[in-house]
Short mmCIF file of C-alpha atoms in Angstrom, two decimals:
data_model
loop_
_atom_site.label_atom_id
_atom_site.label_comp_id
_atom_site.label_asym_id
_atom_site.label_seq_id
_atom_site.Cartn_x
_atom_site.Cartn_y
_atom_site.Cartn_z
CA GLY D 23 5.02 20.74 -27.29
CA GLN D 24 8.24 19.59 -28.84
CA GLN D 25 8.16 16.04 -30.63
CA LEU D 26 11.08 14.01 -31.94
CA ASN D 27 10.23 11.80 -34.71
CA GLN D 28 12.73 8.72 -34.60
CA SER D 29 12.92 6.10 -37.34
CA PRO D 30 13.16 3.26 -37.92
CA GLN D 31 10.90 2.04 -35.14
CA SER D 32 12.85 -1.32 -35.27
CA MET D 33 15.77 -3.06 -37.22
CA PHE D 34 16.60 -6.56 -37.53
CA ILE D 35 20.14 -7.17 -38.81
CA GLN D 36 22.98 -9.61 -39.21
CA GLU D 37 25.87 -9.38 -37.00
CA GLY D 38 28.74 -7.43 -38.74
CA GLU D 39 26.26 -5.07 -40.64
CA ASP D 40 26.34 -1.43 -40.09
CA VAL D 41 23.09 0.48 -38.80
CA SER D 42 21.71 3.83 -39.09
CA MET D 43 19.06 5.62 -37.09
CA ASN D 44 17.79 9.23 -37.20
CA CYS D 45 15.94 11.62 -35.28
CA THR D 46 14.11 14.82 -36.59
CA SER D 47 12.35 17.67 -34.67
CA SER D 48 9.81 20.38 -35.24
CA SER D 49 11.92 22.87 -33.29
CA ILE D 50 15.59 23.46 -32.64
CA PHE D 51 17.55 21.94 -30.06
CA ASN D 52 20.83 23.14 -28.81
CA THR D 53 21.99 19.61 -27.41
CA TRP D 54 21.17 16.23 -29.04
CA LEU D 55 22.03 13.18 -27.12
CA TRP D 56 21.79 9.44 -27.94
CA TYR D 57 20.94 6.80 -25.24
CA LYS D 58 20.65 2.92 -25.20
CA GLN D 59 18.14 1.09 -23.06
CA GLU D 60 18.50 -2.72 -22.26
CA PRO D 61 15.87 -4.74 -20.63
CA GLY D 62 14.92 -4.06 -17.13
CA GLU D 63 17.42 -1.06 -16.97
CA GLY D 64 17.42 2.57 -17.37
CA PRO D 65 18.89 4.30 -20.41
CA VAL D 66 22.55 4.87 -20.55
CA LEU D 67 23.97 7.84 -22.40
CA LEU D 68 26.14 6.87 -25.38
CA ILE D 69 26.88 10.23 -27.21
CA ALA D 70 26.22 13.98 -26.40
CA LEU D 71 26.59 16.61 -29.18
CA TYR D 72 26.66 20.21 -28.33
CA LYS D 73 27.39 22.03 -31.69
CA ALA D 74 25.57 21.96 -34.97
CA GLY D 75 27.36 20.14 -37.50
CA GLU D 76 29.34 18.05 -34.89
CA LEU D 77 30.36 14.52 -35.67
CA THR D 78 31.32 12.56 -32.52
CA SER D 79 32.43 9.03 -32.33
CA ASN D 80 32.43 6.62 -29.28
CA GLY D 81 34.23 3.45 -30.26
CA ARG D 82 31.93 1.74 -33.24
CA LEU D 83 29.26 4.59 -32.77
CA THR D 84 29.20 7.68 -34.54
CA ALA D 85 26.69 10.59 -34.08
CA GLN D 86 25.99 13.82 -35.95
CA PHE D 87 24.14 16.99 -34.96
CA GLY D 88 22.41 18.40 -37.93
CA ILE D 89 23.39 21.93 -39.31
CA THR D 90 19.77 23.01 -38.97
CA ARG D 91 19.55 21.89 -35.26
CA LYS D 92 16.47 20.03 -36.03
CA ASP D 93 18.05 16.60 -36.58
CA SER D 94 20.61 14.01 -35.63
CA PHE D 95 21.91 10.60 -36.74
CA LEU D 96 23.53 7.53 -35.13
CA ASN D 97 25.57 5.14 -37.00
CA ILE D 98 26.84 1.68 -35.54
CA SER D 99 29.44 -0.12 -37.51
CA ALA D 100 30.10 -3.78 -37.63
CA SER D 101 27.26 -4.54 -35.25
CA ILE D 102 27.70 -7.26 -32.60
CA PRO D 103 25.05 -9.28 -30.42
CA SER D 104 25.65 -7.02 -27.49
CA ASP D 105 24.34 -3.96 -29.47
CA VAL D 106 20.75 -5.32 -28.98
CA GLY D 107 18.66 -2.87 -27.05
CA ILE D 108 16.43 0.24 -27.58
CA TYR D 109 18.20 3.22 -28.85
CA PHE D 110 16.84 6.81 -28.02
CA CYS D 111 17.57 10.06 -29.37
CA ALA D 112 16.98 13.08 -26.99
CA GLY D 113 16.99 17.00 -27.37
CA GLN D 114 17.24 19.78 -25.26
CA PRO D 115 16.38 23.19 -26.18
CA GLY D 116 19.08 25.19 -24.05
CA GLY D 117 19.05 28.52 -22.49
CA SER D 118 17.37 28.34 -19.30
CA ASN D 119 15.14 25.32 -20.63
CA TYR D 120 16.58 22.14 -19.25
CA LYS D 121 13.55 19.96 -20.44
CA LEU D 122 15.03 16.82 -22.19
CA THR D 123 12.78 15.33 -24.88
CA PHE D 124 13.13 11.79 -25.84
CA GLY D 125 12.13 10.08 -29.26
CA LYS D 126 10.06 7.02 -29.08
CA GLY D 127 13.29 4.61 -29.68
CA THR D 128 14.65 2.32 -32.25
CA LEU D 129 14.41 -1.49 -31.29
CA LEU D 130 17.75 -3.09 -32.63
CA THR D 131 17.94 -6.77 -32.82
CA VAL D 132 21.21 -8.56 -34.06
CA ASN D 133 21.17 -11.96 -35.27
CA PRO D 134 24.49 -13.85 -34.47
CA GLY X 8 25.85 2.97 -3.91
CA ALA X 9 27.17 5.29 -6.55
CA GLY X 10 24.20 5.27 -8.91
CA VAL X 11 20.69 6.63 -8.93
CA SER X 12 18.63 4.41 -6.50
CA GLN X 13 14.75 4.13 -6.90
CA SER X 14 12.24 2.43 -4.67
CA PRO X 15 10.17 0.47 -4.70
CA SER X 16 11.45 -1.45 -7.81
CA ASN X 17 7.92 -3.00 -8.08
CA LYS X 18 4.63 -1.66 -6.75
CA VAL X 19 1.32 -3.35 -7.28
CA THR X 20 -1.75 -1.24 -5.79
CA GLU X 21 -5.50 -1.06 -6.41
CA LYS X 22 -7.25 1.61 -8.37
CA GLY X 23 -7.94 4.62 -6.32
CA LYS X 24 -5.00 4.16 -3.89
CA ASP X 25 -2.19 6.58 -3.59
CA VAL X 26 1.33 5.50 -4.06
CA GLU X 27 4.74 7.21 -3.50
CA LEU X 28 7.86 6.40 -5.48
CA ARG X 29 11.31 7.60 -4.13
CA CYS X 30 14.40 8.71 -5.94
CA ASP X 31 17.95 9.05 -4.39
CA PRO X 32 20.26 10.76 -6.90
CA ILE X 33 23.69 10.63 -7.26
CA SER X 34 25.40 12.72 -4.64
CA GLY X 35 26.20 16.12 -5.77
CA HIS X 36 23.84 16.21 -8.81
CA THR X 37 22.08 19.31 -8.94
CA ALA X 38 19.45 18.26 -11.44
CA LEU X 39 16.80 15.61 -11.03
CA TYR X 40 14.29 14.44 -13.63
CA TRP X 41 11.28 12.14 -13.61
CA TYR X 42 9.97 10.19 -16.59
CA ARG X 43 7.32 7.61 -17.08
CA GLN X 44 7.67 4.75 -19.75
CA SER X 45 4.72 2.72 -20.82
CA LEU X 46 5.03 -0.74 -22.06
CA GLY X 47 6.90 -0.52 -25.48
CA GLN X 48 6.95 3.22 -25.58
CA GLY X 49 9.25 6.11 -25.32
CA LEU X 50 10.11 8.20 -22.37
CA GLU X 51 7.51 10.55 -21.35
CA PHE X 52 8.72 13.75 -19.49
CA LEU X 53 6.97 14.44 -16.21
CA ILE X 54 9.07 17.01 -14.27
CA TYR X 55 12.51 18.32 -13.56
CA PHE X 56 14.30 20.11 -10.57
CA GLN X 57 17.28 21.98 -11.01
CA GLY X 58 19.14 23.40 -7.87
CA ASN X 59 16.96 25.89 -6.00
CA SER X 60 15.00 26.89 -9.11
CA ALA X 61 11.33 26.32 -9.19
CA PRO X 62 10.77 22.97 -10.99
CA ASP X 63 9.36 22.54 -14.40
CA LYS X 64 6.13 20.69 -13.92
CA SER X 65 5.01 20.97 -17.48
CA GLY X 66 4.92 17.17 -18.21
CA LEU X 67 2.64 16.12 -15.25
CA PRO X 68 -0.26 14.47 -16.78
CA SER X 69 -2.93 15.76 -14.19
CA ASP X 70 -3.22 17.09 -10.68
CA ARG X 71 -3.08 13.62 -9.27
CA PHE X 72 0.50 13.77 -9.79
CA SER X 73 3.08 15.70 -7.71
CA ALA X 74 6.66 15.70 -6.85
CA GLU X 75 8.94 17.22 -4.34
CA ARG X 76 12.60 17.47 -3.75
CA THR X 77 13.68 17.79 -0.48
CA GLY X 78 17.00 19.42 0.70
CA GLY X 79 18.14 19.32 -2.92
CA SER X 80 18.55 15.62 -2.88
CA VAL X 81 16.01 12.93 -2.33
CA SER X 82 12.85 13.37 -4.54
CA THR X 83 9.35 11.66 -4.10
CA LEU X 84 6.74 11.44 -6.96
CA THR X 85 3.22 10.91 -5.42
CA ILE X 86 0.37 9.61 -7.49
CA GLN X 87 -3.14 9.98 -5.94
CA ARG X 88 -6.25 8.02 -6.66
CA THR X 89 -4.31 5.93 -8.92
CA GLN X 90 -5.94 4.81 -12.18
CA GLN X 91 -5.24 1.85 -14.52
CA GLU X 92 -3.71 4.06 -16.93
CA ASP X 93 -1.11 5.16 -14.54
CA SER X 94 0.55 1.54 -14.95
CA ALA X 95 4.10 2.16 -16.32
CA VAL X 96 7.75 2.24 -15.31
CA TYR X 97 8.63 5.44 -13.60
CA LEU X 98 12.24 6.56 -14.30
CA CYS X 99 14.27 9.00 -12.29
CA ALA X 100 17.52 10.39 -13.44
CA SER X 101 19.99 12.90 -12.08
CA SER X 102 22.59 15.07 -13.65
CA LEU X 103 25.63 17.00 -12.37
CA ALA X 104 24.28 20.16 -14.51
CA ALA X 105 20.98 20.21 -16.18
CA GLY X 106 22.31 22.16 -18.91
CA THR X 107 24.45 19.16 -20.17
CA GLY X 108 21.42 16.82 -20.74
CA GLU X 109 23.65 14.01 -19.56
CA LEU X 110 21.43 12.05 -17.34
CA PHE X 111 22.16 9.07 -15.30
CA PHE X 112 19.08 6.86 -14.74
CA GLY X 113 17.95 4.49 -11.98
CA GLU X 114 16.41 1.28 -12.97
CA GLY X 115 12.92 2.41 -12.42
CA SER X 116 9.88 1.75 -10.35
CA ARG X 117 7.23 -0.49 -12.04
CA LEU X 118 3.78 0.38 -11.05
CA THR X 119 1.03 -1.79 -11.68
CA VAL X 120 -2.60 -0.42 -10.89
CA LEU X 121 -5.25 -3.18 -10.78
#
C-alpha cells in the first residue's frame, strides 16, 4: 500500500528558531495535508494543499505541495513553546479514492 | 456538542472479550474515518465510510475487526476476541466531504487489553 516517509522523526529546538519537516511518498497524491496532535487529543488540521506546486501559509506556518505530487514540506517560522506537538503529513490519492494515509509524525520540542 | 464525540474514552478489557467503540460525527458530515494509533506511532488507517457508498475496509487488520455506520451518522467499531496487540488509541474523524481530506478528529478511545 501507499507509504509516507516523514522526516525528521523528532526535533529539539530553541524558541525563535525556524523549523522544517518534509514528507515523501512512493506514489502520487492529489491532496496533501498537515495535521498537529497534542497530548491526549486528536490531530487538528493545519494546512491543506490541493494543487501541485501550491505554496500556502497559515500564520507562521508555510507548506508546499511538491511539483511531482510525491512530496510536501512544512515550515514553521519563529517557533514558540505552544508549537510543541507531533506534526503529521497526510496524503489522499483523489478520484474516487478517499483513503487518507498519514506519515509517522515529527515530534517537535521547543525549549523556551 | 459541536465536535466529534467518542465513547468510551477509556476501556480496559481482558484478552478474548469483545469490545465496541462508538463515534458520533459532526452533524451533516458525510464521511467518517477510523484510525488506530499505537503508543508513539503514527495513524494507521482502518476504514472509511462516505455517504451511501460501500465502505473502504482495506485497513482492517483482521476479520476480528468490523465497523458499521447506521443511518449515515453514528458509527461503531467492534473488535471481537481482543488480543493484547489490539491495545491502542482508536481515533474517529468525520469530514463534510471525503474528497477534501479535511478531517475533524475526536479525542479517541484508549483500549487496553490485559
